[in-house]
XYZ file of C-alpha atoms in Angstrom:
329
model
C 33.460 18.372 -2.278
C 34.239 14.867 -3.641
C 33.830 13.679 -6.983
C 30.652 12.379 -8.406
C 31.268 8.841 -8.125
C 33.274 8.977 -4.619
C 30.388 10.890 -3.221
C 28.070 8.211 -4.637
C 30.239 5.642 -2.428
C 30.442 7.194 0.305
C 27.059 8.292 1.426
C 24.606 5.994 -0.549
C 25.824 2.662 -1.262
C 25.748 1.296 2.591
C 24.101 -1.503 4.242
C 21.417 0.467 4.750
C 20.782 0.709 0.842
C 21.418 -2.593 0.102
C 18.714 -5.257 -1.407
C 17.226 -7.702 1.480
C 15.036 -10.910 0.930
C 11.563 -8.731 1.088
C 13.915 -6.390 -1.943
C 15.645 -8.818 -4.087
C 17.715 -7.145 -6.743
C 19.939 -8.828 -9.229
C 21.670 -6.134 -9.880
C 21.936 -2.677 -8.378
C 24.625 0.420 -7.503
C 27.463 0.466 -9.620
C 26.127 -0.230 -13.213
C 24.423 1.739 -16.283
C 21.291 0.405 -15.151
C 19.521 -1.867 -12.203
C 17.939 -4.747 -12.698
C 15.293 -5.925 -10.671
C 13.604 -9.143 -9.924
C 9.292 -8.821 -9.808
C 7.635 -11.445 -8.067
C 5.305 -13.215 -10.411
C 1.326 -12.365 -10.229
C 2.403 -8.633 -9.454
C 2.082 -6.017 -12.126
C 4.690 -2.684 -10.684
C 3.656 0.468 -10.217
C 5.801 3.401 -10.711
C 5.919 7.159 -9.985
C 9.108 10.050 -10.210
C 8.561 12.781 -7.853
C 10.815 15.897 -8.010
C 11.619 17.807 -4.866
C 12.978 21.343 -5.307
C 14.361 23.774 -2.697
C 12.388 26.701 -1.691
C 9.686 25.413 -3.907
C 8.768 22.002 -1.910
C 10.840 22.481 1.240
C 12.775 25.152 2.875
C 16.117 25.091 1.954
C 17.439 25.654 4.969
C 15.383 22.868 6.419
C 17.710 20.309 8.619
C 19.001 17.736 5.764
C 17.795 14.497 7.543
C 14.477 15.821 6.712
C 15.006 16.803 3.649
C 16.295 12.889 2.447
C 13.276 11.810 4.641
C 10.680 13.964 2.719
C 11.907 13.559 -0.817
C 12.060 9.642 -0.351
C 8.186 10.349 1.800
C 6.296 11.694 -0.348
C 6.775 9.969 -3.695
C 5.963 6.549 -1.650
C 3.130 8.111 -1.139
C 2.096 7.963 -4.425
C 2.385 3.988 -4.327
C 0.089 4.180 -1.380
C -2.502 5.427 -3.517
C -2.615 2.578 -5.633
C -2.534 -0.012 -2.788
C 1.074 -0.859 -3.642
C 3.590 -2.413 -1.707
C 6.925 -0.604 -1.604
C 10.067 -2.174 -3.493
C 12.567 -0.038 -5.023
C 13.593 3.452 -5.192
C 16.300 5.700 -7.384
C 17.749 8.693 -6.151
C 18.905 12.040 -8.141
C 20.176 14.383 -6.521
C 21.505 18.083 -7.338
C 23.413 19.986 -5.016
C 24.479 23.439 -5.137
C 27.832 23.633 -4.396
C 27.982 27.346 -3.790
C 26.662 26.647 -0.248
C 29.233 24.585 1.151
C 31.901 26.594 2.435
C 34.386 23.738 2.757
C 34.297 20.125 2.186
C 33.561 19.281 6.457
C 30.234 21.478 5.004
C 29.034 19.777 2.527
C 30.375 16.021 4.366
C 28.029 17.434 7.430
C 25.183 17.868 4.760
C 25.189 14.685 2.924
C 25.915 12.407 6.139
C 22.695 14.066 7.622
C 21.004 13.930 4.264
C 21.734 10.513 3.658
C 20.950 9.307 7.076
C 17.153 10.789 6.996
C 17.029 9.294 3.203
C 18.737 5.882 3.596
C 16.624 5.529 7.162
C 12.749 5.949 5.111
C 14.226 3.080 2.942
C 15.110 0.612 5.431
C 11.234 2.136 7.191
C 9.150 1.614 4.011
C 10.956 -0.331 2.785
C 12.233 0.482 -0.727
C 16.155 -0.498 -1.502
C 17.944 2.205 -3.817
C 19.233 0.549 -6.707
C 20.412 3.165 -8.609
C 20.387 7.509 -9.601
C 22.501 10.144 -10.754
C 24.119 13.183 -8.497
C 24.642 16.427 -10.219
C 25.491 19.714 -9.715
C 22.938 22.993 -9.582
C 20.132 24.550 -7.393
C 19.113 22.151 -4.948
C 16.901 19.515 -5.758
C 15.814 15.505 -5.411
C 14.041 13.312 -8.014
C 13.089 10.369 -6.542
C 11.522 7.288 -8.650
C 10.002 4.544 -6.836
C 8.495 1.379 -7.750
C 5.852 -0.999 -6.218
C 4.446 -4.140 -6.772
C 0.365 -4.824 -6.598
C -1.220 -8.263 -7.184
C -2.655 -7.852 -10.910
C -5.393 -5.980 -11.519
C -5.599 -4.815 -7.984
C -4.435 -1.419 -8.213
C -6.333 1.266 -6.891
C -6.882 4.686 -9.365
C -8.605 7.819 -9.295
C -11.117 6.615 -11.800
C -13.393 3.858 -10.238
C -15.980 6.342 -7.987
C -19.510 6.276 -8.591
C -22.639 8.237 -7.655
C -23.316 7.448 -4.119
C -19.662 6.541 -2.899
C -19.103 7.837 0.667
C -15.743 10.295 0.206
C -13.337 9.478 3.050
C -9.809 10.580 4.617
C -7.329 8.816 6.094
C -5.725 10.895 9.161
C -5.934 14.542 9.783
C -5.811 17.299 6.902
C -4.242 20.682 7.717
C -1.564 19.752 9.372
C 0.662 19.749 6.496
C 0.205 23.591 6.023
C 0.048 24.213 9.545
C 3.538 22.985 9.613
C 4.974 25.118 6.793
C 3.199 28.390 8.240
C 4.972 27.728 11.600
C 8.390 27.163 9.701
C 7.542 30.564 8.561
C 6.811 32.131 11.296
C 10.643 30.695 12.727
C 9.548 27.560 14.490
C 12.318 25.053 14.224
C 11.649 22.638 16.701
C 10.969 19.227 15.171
C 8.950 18.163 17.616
C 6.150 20.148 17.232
C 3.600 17.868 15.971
C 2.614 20.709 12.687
C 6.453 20.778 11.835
C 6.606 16.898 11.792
C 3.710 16.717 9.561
C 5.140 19.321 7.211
C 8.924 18.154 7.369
C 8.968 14.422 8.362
C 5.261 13.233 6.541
C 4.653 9.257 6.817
C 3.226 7.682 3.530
C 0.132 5.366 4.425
C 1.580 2.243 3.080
C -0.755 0.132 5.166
C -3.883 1.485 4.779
C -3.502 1.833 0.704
C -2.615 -2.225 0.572
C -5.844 -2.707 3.177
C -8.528 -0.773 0.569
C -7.177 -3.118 -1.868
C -10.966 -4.457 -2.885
C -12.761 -1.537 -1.006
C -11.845 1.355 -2.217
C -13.364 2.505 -5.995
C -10.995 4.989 -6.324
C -8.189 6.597 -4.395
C -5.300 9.639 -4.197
C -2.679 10.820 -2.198
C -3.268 14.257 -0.786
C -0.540 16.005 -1.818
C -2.091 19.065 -3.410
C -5.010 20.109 -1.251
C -8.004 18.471 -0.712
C -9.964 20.376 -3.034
C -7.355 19.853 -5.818
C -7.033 16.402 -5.175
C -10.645 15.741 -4.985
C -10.706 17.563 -8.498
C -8.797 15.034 -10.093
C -10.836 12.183 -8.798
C -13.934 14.456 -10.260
C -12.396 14.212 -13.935
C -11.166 11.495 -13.756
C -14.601 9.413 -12.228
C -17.049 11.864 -14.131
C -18.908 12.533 -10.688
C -19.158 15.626 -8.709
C -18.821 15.771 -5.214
C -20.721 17.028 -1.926
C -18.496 17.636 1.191
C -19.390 18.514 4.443
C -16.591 20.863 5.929
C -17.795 20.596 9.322
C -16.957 16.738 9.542
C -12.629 17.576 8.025
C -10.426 16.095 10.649
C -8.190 18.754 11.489
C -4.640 17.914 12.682
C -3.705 18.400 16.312
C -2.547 21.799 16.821
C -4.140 23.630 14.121
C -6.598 25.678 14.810
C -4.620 26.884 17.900
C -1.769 27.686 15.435
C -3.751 29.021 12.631
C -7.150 29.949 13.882
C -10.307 28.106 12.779
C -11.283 29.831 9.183
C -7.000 29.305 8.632
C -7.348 25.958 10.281
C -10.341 24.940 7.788
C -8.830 26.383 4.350
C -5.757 24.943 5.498
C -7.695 21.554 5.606
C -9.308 22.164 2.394
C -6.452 23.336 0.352
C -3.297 22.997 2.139
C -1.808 20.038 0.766
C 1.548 18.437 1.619
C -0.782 16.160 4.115
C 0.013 12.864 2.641
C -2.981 11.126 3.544
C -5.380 8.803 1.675
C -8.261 10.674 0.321
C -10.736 7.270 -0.361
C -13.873 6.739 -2.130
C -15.427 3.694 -1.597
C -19.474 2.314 -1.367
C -21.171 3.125 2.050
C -21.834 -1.032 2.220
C -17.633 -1.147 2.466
C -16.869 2.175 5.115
C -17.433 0.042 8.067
C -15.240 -2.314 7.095
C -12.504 0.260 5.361
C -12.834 1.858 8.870
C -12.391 -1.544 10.873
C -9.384 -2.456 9.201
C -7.236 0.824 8.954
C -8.628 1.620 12.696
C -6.460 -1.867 13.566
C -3.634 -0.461 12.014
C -4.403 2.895 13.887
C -5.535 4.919 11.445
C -8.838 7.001 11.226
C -10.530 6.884 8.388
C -13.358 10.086 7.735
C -16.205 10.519 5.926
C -16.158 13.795 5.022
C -18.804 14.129 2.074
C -20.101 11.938 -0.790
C -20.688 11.610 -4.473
C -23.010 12.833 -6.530
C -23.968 13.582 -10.421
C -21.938 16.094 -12.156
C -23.329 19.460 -12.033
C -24.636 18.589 -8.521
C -22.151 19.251 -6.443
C -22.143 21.921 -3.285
C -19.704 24.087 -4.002
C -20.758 26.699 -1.493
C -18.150 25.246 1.185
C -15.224 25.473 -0.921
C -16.149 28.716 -2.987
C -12.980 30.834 -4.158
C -10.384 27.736 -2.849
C -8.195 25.548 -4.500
C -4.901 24.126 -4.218
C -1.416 23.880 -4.950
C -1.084 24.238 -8.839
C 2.613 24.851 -9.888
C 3.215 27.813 -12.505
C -0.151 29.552 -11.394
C 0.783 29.602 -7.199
C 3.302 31.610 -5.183
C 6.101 29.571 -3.617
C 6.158 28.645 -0.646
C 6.754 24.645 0.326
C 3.966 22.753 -1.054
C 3.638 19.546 -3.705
């Protein structure tokens, strides 16, 4: 395998992960540090998400999806707070041990960097900088956003009487990693896509800028992620599980009571899960449905200590040190 800093030349400092006009950098690759250039009357928002092998992805997944993914789903996280994409750092640790020769491991991180370097010319975010190690598999990835000031959407701003909403489908996510599983490998299948290749709602998180009173990525579960709102807000909430969008495929895959705990607590979905006054749904709705994306209402809120839990008894989500591995965030 090549040396740290060859490696580093060869597979991530292209064209592809160069600065552009929308990304100005003033300085980026090659240094201790980057340094970046905000645009003025933007405050940034920033978020590391770690990525571990067997733990948030099969390690034997294809490695174009595994650069998508770990790129994916920490722009998610800017998404949530109505941010527009900018910048991204990359660390990665490879394990070494599973190349057997060098045309291996090239095979591996031309494929990895391809699916990596291809969500950051999609989101766009241009890597200005990381670190590549050796160990167990695994990707950090920091990104950072900009959102005008004091726009940024949080998990605290819901209020008694807020419709809860979700962008998307929910399920699908899980669906996906229960097919891998199973032995599925075809990346085409619409479950595997969702689970392997997820698509950060950029759009819709900028267009609830103003709407929205409070917002998360769903990344955890429903139920989980909805908890944290919860705490955060000081509300409870009342869902209706009937009116979850499930994602295309699932219940045939998993069967309907699968199909509806996968919804509830199956996490790795990456979509928007939205709380926002009933006066502002029609609107929310209007604008992401332009931008072709559904947005649900799938409950509302409602004083703490009044909350139904009788559709969600004995489920939660992904937690990590108290669940079993298997794939999720």
């Amino acid at each position: 395998m090549l040396a740290e800093f060859d490696l580093i030349r060869r597979y991530f400092t292209t064209a592809a992960a160069a600065p552009s006009s929308a990304n100005p950098v003033a300085l980026g690759i090659g240094d201790d540090a980057s340094v970046l250039a905000p645009t003025a009357g933007q405050e940034l928002a920033i978020s590391v998400d770690t990525s571990v092998a067997d733990v948030h992805f099969p390690a034997d997944a294809p490695a174009h999806a595994v650069g998508h993914r770990a790129l994916a789903v920490a722009v998610s996280d800017l998404a949530a707070m109505g941010a527009r994409s900018r910048w991204c750092w990359m660390a990665l640790t490879l394990d070494e041990r599973r190349f057997a020769d060098d045309s291996a491991a090239d095979a591996w991180l031309s494929d990895y960097a391809k699916g990596f370097l291809a969500g950051c010319s999609a989101y766009p975010a241009a890597l200005v900088g990381g670190d590549v190690t050796s160990g167990s598999l695994a990707i950090s990835v920091t990104v950072a956003g900009e959102v005008p000031a004091g726009q940024a959407l949080t998990r605290s701003g819901a209020a008694v009487g807020d419709v809860i909403a979700v962008t998307g489908s929910l399920g699908g996510g899980a669906g996906g990693l229960a097919l891998w599983q199973r032995g599925e490998r075809d990346l085409t299948h619409p479950l595997l896509r969702r689970y392997l290749l997820p698509e950060p709602r950029l759009e819709g998180g900028m267009a609830l800028r103003g709407l929205a009173s409070s917002v998360m990525d769903i990344s955890d579960g429903l139920i989980a992620d909805l908890g944290h709102i919860r705490r955060a807000s000081r509300v409870d909430a009342a869902l209706d599980a009937d009116a979850l969008p499930l994602a295309d495929g699932l219940e045939e895959a998993l069967g309907t009571e699968a199909a509806r705990r996968a919804a509830l607590s199956g996490g790795d979905d990456y979509e928007l899960l939205v709380t926002l006054p009933p006066s502002q749904l029609a609107r929310a709705q209007a604008l992401l449905g332009n931008m072709g994306m559904a947005l649900t209402a799938v409950g509302r809120c409602v004083p703490p200590g009044e909350g139904d839990e009788a559709s969600c008894a004995g489920i939660t989500g992904w937690q990590h040190f108290t669940s079993a591995p298997g794939g999720q965030s």
